[in-house]
Coordinates of C-alpha atoms in Angstrom, one line a residue:
M1 CA -99.7 -203.5 -51.0
G2 CA -103.2 -204.4 -52.3
N3 CA -106.0 -202.2 -51.1
S4 CA -103.9 -200.6 -48.3
K5 CA -102.9 -197.7 -50.6
L6 CA -106.6 -197.1 -51.4
Q7 CA -107.6 -197.1 -47.8
G8 CA -104.9 -194.9 -46.3
G9 CA -102.5 -193.7 -48.9
D10 CA -99.0 -192.8 -47.7
P11 CA -99.0 -191.8 -44.0
S12 CA -95.7 -190.0 -44.5
F13 CA -97.4 -187.5 -46.8
K14 CA -99.0 -184.9 -44.6
K15 CA -102.3 -183.0 -45.1
W16 CA -100.6 -179.6 -45.5
Q17 CA -98.5 -181.1 -48.3
Y18 CA -101.6 -181.6 -50.4
V19 CA -102.3 -177.9 -50.1
T20 CA -98.8 -176.6 -50.9
F21 CA -98.7 -178.9 -54.0
S22 CA -102.2 -178.3 -55.3
V23 CA -102.9 -174.6 -54.6
S24 CA -100.9 -173.4 -57.7
D25 CA -103.6 -174.7 -60.0
L26 CA -105.8 -171.9 -58.5
A27 CA -103.1 -169.4 -59.6
Y28 CA -102.9 -171.0 -63.1
S29 CA -106.6 -170.9 -63.6
L30 CA -106.8 -167.2 -62.6
L31 CA -104.7 -166.5 -65.7
Y32 CA -105.4 -169.5 -68.0
F33 CA -109.2 -168.9 -67.9
W34 CA -108.7 -165.5 -69.4
V35 CA -106.7 -166.9 -72.3
V36 CA -109.0 -169.9 -73.1
A37 CA -112.3 -168.2 -72.6
F38 CA -111.8 -164.5 -73.3
L39 CA -108.8 -164.1 -75.5
T40 CA -110.4 -164.9 -78.9
I41 CA -113.4 -162.6 -78.3
Y42 CA -111.0 -159.9 -76.9
Y43 CA -108.9 -160.0 -80.1
T44 CA -111.9 -159.9 -82.4
D45 CA -114.4 -157.6 -80.6
V46 CA -112.0 -155.3 -78.5
F47 CA -108.6 -155.4 -80.2
K48 CA -110.4 -155.3 -83.6
I49 CA -108.5 -158.1 -85.4
S50 CA -110.3 -160.3 -87.9
A51 CA -111.3 -163.8 -86.8
A52 CA -109.3 -165.4 -89.6
V53 CA -106.0 -163.6 -88.6
V54 CA -106.6 -164.6 -85.0
S55 CA -107.1 -168.3 -86.0
V56 CA -103.9 -168.5 -88.0
M57 CA -102.0 -166.9 -85.2
M58 CA -103.4 -169.3 -82.6
L59 CA -102.7 -172.3 -84.8
V60 CA -99.1 -171.3 -85.6
V61 CA -98.2 -170.4 -82.0
R62 CA -99.8 -173.4 -80.4
V63 CA -98.1 -175.7 -82.9
Y64 CA -94.7 -174.0 -82.1
D65 CA -95.5 -174.4 -78.4
A66 CA -96.4 -178.0 -78.7
V67 CA -93.2 -178.9 -80.7
I68 CA -90.8 -177.4 -78.2
D69 CA -92.6 -179.0 -75.1
P70 CA -90.8 -182.4 -75.3
F71 CA -87.4 -180.7 -75.6
I72 CA -88.1 -178.5 -72.6
G73 CA -89.3 -181.6 -70.7
G74 CA -86.0 -183.3 -71.5
L75 CA -84.1 -180.4 -70.0
M76 CA -86.2 -180.6 -66.9
D77 CA -85.6 -184.3 -66.4
N78 CA -81.8 -183.7 -66.5
N79 CA -82.0 -180.7 -64.2
K80 CA -80.1 -181.0 -60.9
S81 CA -80.4 -178.4 -58.2
R82 CA -80.9 -178.2 -54.4
M83 CA -84.6 -177.4 -55.0
G84 CA -85.1 -180.6 -57.1
R85 CA -85.7 -181.0 -60.8
F86 CA -89.0 -179.2 -61.2
R87 CA -89.6 -176.5 -58.6
P88 CA -87.1 -173.9 -60.2
W89 CA -89.0 -174.3 -63.5
I90 CA -92.3 -173.8 -61.7
I91 CA -91.1 -170.5 -60.3
V92 CA -89.5 -169.2 -63.5
G93 CA -92.5 -170.3 -65.6
G94 CA -95.0 -169.0 -63.1
V95 CA -93.5 -165.5 -63.0
G96 CA -93.2 -165.4 -66.7
M97 CA -96.8 -166.5 -67.0
V98 CA -98.1 -163.7 -64.8
V99 CA -96.1 -161.0 -66.6
T100 CA -96.9 -162.1 -70.2
T101 CA -100.7 -162.6 -69.5
I102 CA -100.9 -159.1 -68.2
L103 CA -99.1 -157.7 -71.2
M104 CA -101.3 -159.7 -73.6
F105 CA -104.4 -157.9 -72.4
W106 CA -102.6 -154.5 -72.3
A107 CA -102.8 -153.9 -76.0
H108 CA -104.5 -150.8 -77.5
P109 CA -107.3 -151.0 -80.1
D110 CA -106.2 -147.7 -81.7
W111 CA -102.8 -149.1 -82.8
S112 CA -102.1 -149.7 -86.5
N113 CA -103.3 -153.1 -87.8
T114 CA -99.7 -154.2 -88.3
G115 CA -98.6 -153.1 -84.9
K116 CA -101.6 -155.0 -83.3
I117 CA -100.7 -158.2 -85.2
V118 CA -97.0 -158.0 -84.2
Y119 CA -97.9 -157.4 -80.6
M120 CA -100.4 -160.2 -80.6
Y121 CA -97.9 -162.7 -81.9
L122 CA -95.1 -161.6 -79.6
T123 CA -97.1 -161.6 -76.4
Y124 CA -99.0 -164.8 -77.2
I125 CA -95.7 -166.7 -78.0
L126 CA -94.2 -165.6 -74.8
C127 CA -97.3 -166.3 -72.8
C128 CA -97.7 -169.8 -74.2
T129 CA -94.1 -170.6 -73.6
A130 CA -94.2 -169.5 -70.0
M131 CA -97.5 -171.3 -69.3
S132 CA -96.1 -174.5 -70.9
I133 CA -92.9 -174.3 -68.7
F134 CA -95.0 -173.8 -65.6
Y135 CA -97.5 -176.5 -66.3
M136 CA -95.1 -179.1 -67.6
A137 CA -93.0 -178.7 -64.4
Y138 CA -96.2 -178.8 -62.3
G139 CA -97.4 -182.0 -64.0
A140 CA -94.1 -183.7 -63.6
L141 CA -93.9 -182.6 -59.9
G142 CA -97.1 -184.6 -59.3
G143 CA -95.2 -187.9 -59.9
T144 CA -92.4 -187.0 -57.5
I145 CA -94.3 -186.0 -54.4
S146 CA -95.0 -189.7 -53.6
A147 CA -94.8 -193.1 -55.2
N148 CA -98.3 -193.9 -53.8
S149 CA -101.0 -194.0 -56.4
M150 CA -103.8 -192.9 -54.0
V151 CA -101.7 -190.0 -52.8
R152 CA -101.2 -188.9 -56.4
A153 CA -105.0 -189.3 -57.1
R154 CA -105.9 -187.2 -54.0
A155 CA -103.2 -184.6 -54.7
N156 CA -104.6 -184.2 -58.3
S157 CA -108.2 -184.0 -57.0
F158 CA -107.2 -181.2 -54.6
R159 CA -105.3 -179.6 -57.5
F160 CA -108.2 -179.5 -59.9
G161 CA -110.5 -178.5 -57.0
F162 CA -108.4 -175.4 -56.7
Q163 CA -108.5 -174.9 -60.4
G164 CA -112.3 -175.1 -60.3
A165 CA -112.3 -172.4 -57.6
G166 CA -110.2 -170.1 -59.9
N167 CA -112.5 -170.8 -62.8
L168 CA -115.5 -170.0 -60.6
A169 CA -114.0 -166.6 -59.5
I170 CA -113.1 -165.6 -63.1
G171 CA -116.2 -166.9 -64.8
Y172 CA -118.6 -165.4 -62.3
F173 CA -117.0 -161.9 -61.8
V174 CA -115.5 -161.1 -65.2
P175 CA -118.8 -160.4 -67.0
A176 CA -119.8 -158.1 -64.2
L177 CA -116.4 -156.4 -64.4
L178 CA -116.6 -156.0 -68.1
A179 CA -120.2 -154.6 -67.9
A180 CA -119.0 -152.1 -65.3
F181 CA -116.2 -150.8 -67.6
G182 CA -118.0 -151.3 -70.9
A183 CA -119.5 -147.9 -71.0
V184 CA -116.1 -146.2 -70.5
S185 CA -113.4 -148.6 -71.9
L186 CA -113.9 -152.3 -72.3
A187 CA -110.2 -152.7 -73.0
R188 CA -109.4 -151.1 -69.7
G189 CA -111.8 -153.5 -68.0
Y190 CA -110.0 -156.5 -69.4
F191 CA -106.6 -155.1 -68.4
L192 CA -107.5 -154.3 -64.8
G193 CA -109.1 -157.7 -64.4
V194 CA -106.0 -159.6 -65.6
L195 CA -103.7 -157.3 -63.6
L196 CA -105.7 -158.1 -60.4
C197 CA -105.5 -161.8 -61.1
G198 CA -101.8 -161.7 -61.8
V199 CA -101.2 -159.9 -58.4
I200 CA -103.1 -162.7 -56.6
A201 CA -101.5 -165.5 -58.6
L202 CA -97.9 -164.7 -58.1
P203 CA -97.5 -165.4 -54.3
I204 CA -99.6 -168.6 -54.7
I205 CA -97.2 -169.9 -57.3
L206 CA -94.3 -169.3 -54.9
V207 CA -96.1 -171.4 -52.2
T208 CA -95.8 -174.5 -54.5
G209 CA -92.4 -173.6 -55.8
L210 CA -90.9 -173.1 -52.4
G211 CA -93.0 -175.4 -50.2
T212 CA -93.3 -178.7 -52.1
K213 CA -90.9 -181.6 -51.7
E214 CA -89.7 -184.0 -54.3
V215 CA -89.2 -187.6 -53.0
V216 CA -89.1 -189.7 -56.1
Y217 CA -85.8 -189.3 -58.0
P218 CA -84.1 -191.0 -60.9
P219 CA -80.8 -192.8 -60.2
E220 CA -77.9 -190.4 -59.5
D221 CA -76.1 -191.1 -62.7
A222 CA -79.2 -191.1 -64.9
K223 CA -79.1 -188.6 -67.7
P224 CA -81.3 -190.0 -70.5
S225 CA -80.8 -188.7 -74.0
Y226 CA -83.6 -187.5 -76.2
K227 CA -83.2 -190.6 -78.3
D228 CA -83.7 -192.8 -75.2
Q229 CA -86.7 -190.8 -74.1
F230 CA -88.4 -191.0 -77.5
K231 CA -87.6 -194.7 -77.8
A232 CA -89.1 -195.4 -74.4
L233 CA -92.2 -193.4 -75.3
L234 CA -92.9 -195.5 -78.4
T235 CA -93.0 -198.7 -76.3
N236 CA -95.1 -197.1 -73.5
K237 CA -98.6 -198.2 -74.3
P238 CA -100.1 -196.4 -71.2
M239 CA -98.5 -193.1 -72.3
I240 CA -99.7 -193.4 -75.9
V241 CA -103.3 -193.8 -74.6
I242 CA -102.9 -190.9 -72.2
A243 CA -101.4 -188.7 -75.0
L244 CA -104.4 -189.3 -77.2
L245 CA -106.6 -188.7 -74.3
F246 CA -105.0 -185.3 -73.6
L247 CA -105.2 -184.4 -77.3
L248 CA -109.0 -184.9 -77.3
Q249 CA -109.3 -183.4 -73.9
G250 CA -107.5 -180.2 -75.0
A251 CA -109.7 -180.0 -78.2
S252 CA -113.0 -180.6 -76.4
F253 CA -112.3 -178.2 -73.6
T254 CA -111.1 -175.4 -75.9
F255 CA -114.1 -175.8 -78.2
R256 CA -116.4 -175.4 -75.2
M257 CA -114.6 -172.5 -73.5
T258 CA -113.8 -170.5 -76.7
A259 CA -117.3 -170.9 -78.1
S260 CA -119.0 -170.1 -74.8
T261 CA -118.4 -166.4 -74.8
Y262 CA -119.7 -166.1 -78.3
Y263 CA -122.6 -168.4 -77.4
F264 CA -123.8 -166.3 -74.5
T265 CA -123.2 -163.0 -76.3
Y266 CA -125.0 -163.9 -79.5
V267 CA -127.1 -167.1 -79.1
A268 CA -128.4 -166.6 -75.5
G269 CA -128.3 -162.8 -76.2
D270 CA -126.6 -161.7 -73.0
L271 CA -123.1 -162.3 -71.7
S272 CA -124.3 -162.0 -68.2
Y273 CA -125.7 -165.6 -68.6
F274 CA -122.0 -166.6 -68.8
S275 CA -121.8 -165.8 -65.1
V276 CA -124.5 -168.3 -64.2
Y277 CA -123.0 -170.9 -66.5
S278 CA -119.6 -170.4 -65.0
L279 CA -120.9 -170.5 -61.5
L280 CA -122.7 -173.8 -62.1
I281 CA -119.9 -175.6 -64.0
S282 CA -117.2 -174.3 -61.6
I283 CA -119.0 -175.5 -58.5
L284 CA -119.7 -178.9 -60.0
S285 CA -116.1 -179.1 -61.3
I286 CA -114.8 -178.6 -57.7
I287 CA -117.1 -181.5 -56.6
G288 CA -115.9 -183.6 -59.5
A289 CA -112.3 -183.0 -58.7
L290 CA -112.7 -183.7 -55.0
S291 CA -114.8 -186.8 -55.6
A292 CA -112.5 -188.3 -58.2
P293 CA -110.5 -190.4 -55.7
Y294 CA -113.7 -191.9 -54.4
V295 CA -114.9 -192.8 -57.9
Y296 CA -111.4 -194.4 -58.4
K297 CA -111.8 -196.3 -55.1
L298 CA -115.2 -197.5 -56.2
F299 CA -113.9 -199.0 -59.5
K300 CA -110.3 -199.7 -58.4
D301 CA -109.5 -198.9 -62.0
K302 CA -108.9 -195.3 -63.2
A303 CA -109.7 -196.2 -66.8
K304 CA -113.1 -197.7 -65.9
A305 CA -114.0 -194.8 -63.6
L306 CA -113.0 -192.3 -66.3
G307 CA -114.8 -194.1 -69.0
V308 CA -118.1 -194.0 -67.2
I309 CA -117.7 -190.3 -66.5
L310 CA -116.9 -189.6 -70.2
I311 CA -119.9 -191.5 -71.5
I312 CA -122.3 -189.5 -69.3
T313 CA -120.6 -186.3 -70.2
A314 CA -120.9 -187.0 -73.9
L315 CA -124.7 -187.5 -73.5
V316 CA -125.1 -184.4 -71.4
L317 CA -123.2 -182.2 -73.9
A318 CA -125.3 -183.5 -76.8
G319 CA -128.5 -182.7 -74.8
M320 CA -127.4 -179.1 -74.3
R321 CA -127.5 -178.6 -78.1
F322 CA -131.3 -179.3 -78.2
L323 CA -132.1 -177.4 -75.0
P324 CA -130.5 -174.1 -75.6
A325 CA -129.8 -171.2 -73.2
P326 CA -131.4 -169.3 -71.6
G327 CA -133.7 -172.2 -70.9
T328 CA -133.6 -173.8 -67.4
L329 CA -132.8 -177.3 -68.6
F330 CA -129.7 -176.0 -70.5
F331 CA -128.3 -174.8 -67.2
V332 CA -129.2 -178.1 -65.5
L333 CA -127.2 -180.0 -68.1
A334 CA -124.4 -177.4 -68.0
A335 CA -124.1 -178.1 -64.2
L336 CA -123.9 -181.8 -64.9
S337 CA -121.2 -181.3 -67.6
G338 CA -119.3 -179.2 -65.1
Y339 CA -118.7 -182.3 -63.0
S340 CA -116.5 -183.7 -65.7
N341 CA -114.4 -180.5 -65.8
G342 CA -112.9 -181.5 -62.5
A343 CA -113.2 -185.3 -62.5
I344 CA -111.7 -185.9 -65.9
P345 CA -108.4 -184.0 -65.4
A346 CA -108.1 -185.2 -61.8
L347 CA -108.1 -188.8 -63.0
S348 CA -106.2 -188.4 -66.2
Y349 CA -103.4 -186.4 -64.7
S350 CA -103.1 -188.9 -61.9
M351 CA -102.6 -191.6 -64.6
L352 CA -99.6 -189.7 -66.0
P353 CA -97.2 -190.8 -63.2
E354 CA -98.3 -194.4 -63.7
A355 CA -97.0 -194.2 -67.3
V356 CA -93.8 -192.7 -65.9
D357 CA -93.5 -195.6 -63.5
Y358 CA -94.1 -198.0 -66.4
T359 CA -91.0 -196.7 -68.3
H360 CA -89.0 -196.5 -65.1
F361 CA -89.6 -200.2 -64.4
K362 CA -89.3 -201.4 -68.0
D363 CA -86.4 -199.3 -69.3
G364 CA -84.8 -197.9 -66.1
L365 CA -85.5 -194.3 -67.1
R366 CA -87.3 -191.8 -64.9
T367 CA -88.8 -189.3 -67.3
D368 CA -91.4 -187.4 -65.3
A369 CA -91.0 -184.1 -67.2
F370 CA -90.6 -185.7 -70.6
M371 CA -93.8 -187.6 -70.2
A372 CA -95.5 -184.5 -68.8
A373 CA -94.2 -182.7 -71.9
V374 CA -95.7 -185.3 -74.2
G375 CA -99.0 -184.8 -72.5
S376 CA -98.6 -181.1 -72.8
F377 CA -97.7 -181.5 -76.5
T378 CA -100.8 -183.4 -77.3
F379 CA -103.0 -181.2 -75.2
Q380 CA -101.6 -178.1 -76.9
C381 CA -102.1 -179.7 -80.3
G382 CA -105.8 -180.3 -79.4
M383 CA -106.0 -176.7 -78.2
A384 CA -104.3 -175.4 -81.3
L385 CA -106.5 -177.2 -83.7
S386 CA -109.8 -176.5 -81.9
G387 CA -108.9 -172.9 -81.1
A388 CA -108.1 -172.2 -84.8
A389 CA -111.1 -174.2 -85.9
V390 CA -113.4 -171.8 -83.9
G391 CA -112.0 -168.8 -85.7
F392 CA -112.0 -170.4 -89.1
V393 CA -115.6 -171.6 -88.8
L394 CA -116.7 -168.2 -87.6
S395 CA -115.0 -166.6 -90.6
A396 CA -116.4 -169.1 -93.0
V397 CA -120.0 -168.7 -91.9
G398 CA -119.9 -164.9 -92.0
Y399 CA -119.4 -163.9 -88.4
V400 CA -119.3 -160.1 -87.9
A401 CA -118.1 -158.7 -84.6
N402 CA -120.6 -156.7 -82.5
A403 CA -123.5 -157.2 -84.9
P404 CA -126.6 -159.4 -85.2
Q405 CA -125.6 -162.9 -86.5
T406 CA -127.3 -165.1 -89.1
D407 CA -128.9 -168.4 -88.2
T408 CA -126.0 -170.2 -89.8
V409 CA -123.5 -168.4 -87.5
L410 CA -125.7 -169.0 -84.4
G411 CA -126.0 -172.7 -85.3
S412 CA -122.3 -173.1 -85.8
I413 CA -121.5 -171.4 -82.5
S414 CA -124.0 -173.8 -80.7
D415 CA -122.5 -176.9 -82.4
M416 CA -119.0 -175.9 -81.4
M417 CA -120.0 -175.5 -77.8
T418 CA -122.0 -178.7 -77.5
L419 CA -122.1 -181.4 -80.3
V420 CA -118.5 -181.2 -81.3
P421 CA -117.1 -181.6 -77.8
S422 CA -119.7 -184.4 -77.2
V423 CA -118.2 -186.4 -80.1
L424 CA -114.7 -185.8 -78.9
V425 CA -115.6 -186.9 -75.3
A426 CA -117.2 -190.0 -76.7
V427 CA -114.0 -190.9 -78.5
M428 CA -112.1 -190.4 -75.2
A429 CA -114.4 -192.9 -73.6
V430 CA -113.5 -195.5 -76.3
L431 CA -109.8 -194.9 -75.6
M432 CA -110.2 -196.1 -72.0
F433 CA -110.8 -199.6 -73.3
F434 CA -107.2 -199.6 -74.4
Y435 CA -105.5 -198.4 -71.2
P436 CA -103.5 -201.3 -69.9
L437 CA -102.7 -200.3 -66.2
N438 CA -105.3 -201.2 -63.6
E439 CA -104.8 -201.2 -59.9
K440 CA -103.2 -204.6 -59.7
K441 CA -100.8 -204.1 -62.5
H442 CA -99.6 -200.8 -61.2
D443 CA -99.0 -202.3 -57.8
E444 CA -96.9 -205.0 -59.4
I445 CA -94.8 -202.2 -61.1
L446 CA -94.2 -200.5 -57.8
V447 CA -93.1 -203.7 -56.2
G448 CA -90.7 -204.3 -59.0
L449 CA -89.3 -200.8 -58.7
R450 CA -88.7 -201.3 -55.0
E451 CA -87.0 -204.7 -55.7
K452 CA -84.7 -202.9 -58.1
N453 CA -84.1 -200.1 -55.6
L454 CA -85.3 -197.6 -58.1
I455 CA -87.7 -195.9 -55.6

């Protein structure tokens, strides 16, 4: 095999298949961006719930969501249907994600405090569950569309390119939408924006659910138990490194995105700057995602390629703390940091099927969804801890919604958007030294799987 897979990939995998697989990350980002960037400030500033209550809720629900992920993943791996193992879950989870995200932003500020909290918990639980089902199935699907490593890298690069396009649309237009409705009803502006995104997202999800083919299957009689799956996980060094990578990735991303709306509202002094910020990081994230296979090709080692990107990103994020918005240099650095938003997930998610191949070869178990669920579990844990931390820090330093903030509050918001993610990204770079699968070793695994007639 050697370099042939780097040069040409898999000729049986057609160009249109990259689109049908990858386009659903556009749909996901149209909804997920609302949740990660706007939900906390929506709860505190529009729905009028205290930051401390929001933080507790996000921690509790995210931990619940993380805990159930591996068990849902196990069900997916053992699913047998004419549509394959994962596409039915993509459709069910995708439809649920659309409906519950819309409902989450339908709440009314004039409800009783108890009613608001109950509604917040209920809709957030349902939304997180649906999003996890969709994204676990989607992540697992990426390992079954081809056994070829370069195809997987390219497919994930297109996938996160589409995600960047969705982030660009939301990040650039939402502040304008909220400004237009702000004089009448900010709550109505949020609801109509999410509703529009849901209407656009639904048919896109169906394109992937109905139009993608699974070609990598486990043996016909394979039905691994949860005990076997967890046992295989504990001896899968690549997956352990990836799981820790996802934990830190979820934490760093959530700190940046959750703090960003507060940052531009209170530190920069104008939420409209968020549109410029989102435009820059989204454009660069698309470039980062699409160029990731070429960076991989340059190093012929995903861990090395990812490590270099992570080190540069950590330095850039630290620089943003000392060159604050609305200064020009802040936005220059923000644009550079945006590259990592596409390149990092494109490479890290293409490493996930390699860890699945590792267990498939070593233990004879094909656990695409279970391993995707482990990645989702750790990513969700990172999100839960960081999302809750933002609220707890704001509450601890004396944040008051819709009011001038103290220097302590402003400094804390700035740190959570820049320095804290910088440290987390630096630790991610260190992790790459421990990832054991390079190009040559993964080729050997694929050869072994073919010799055993497992692919």
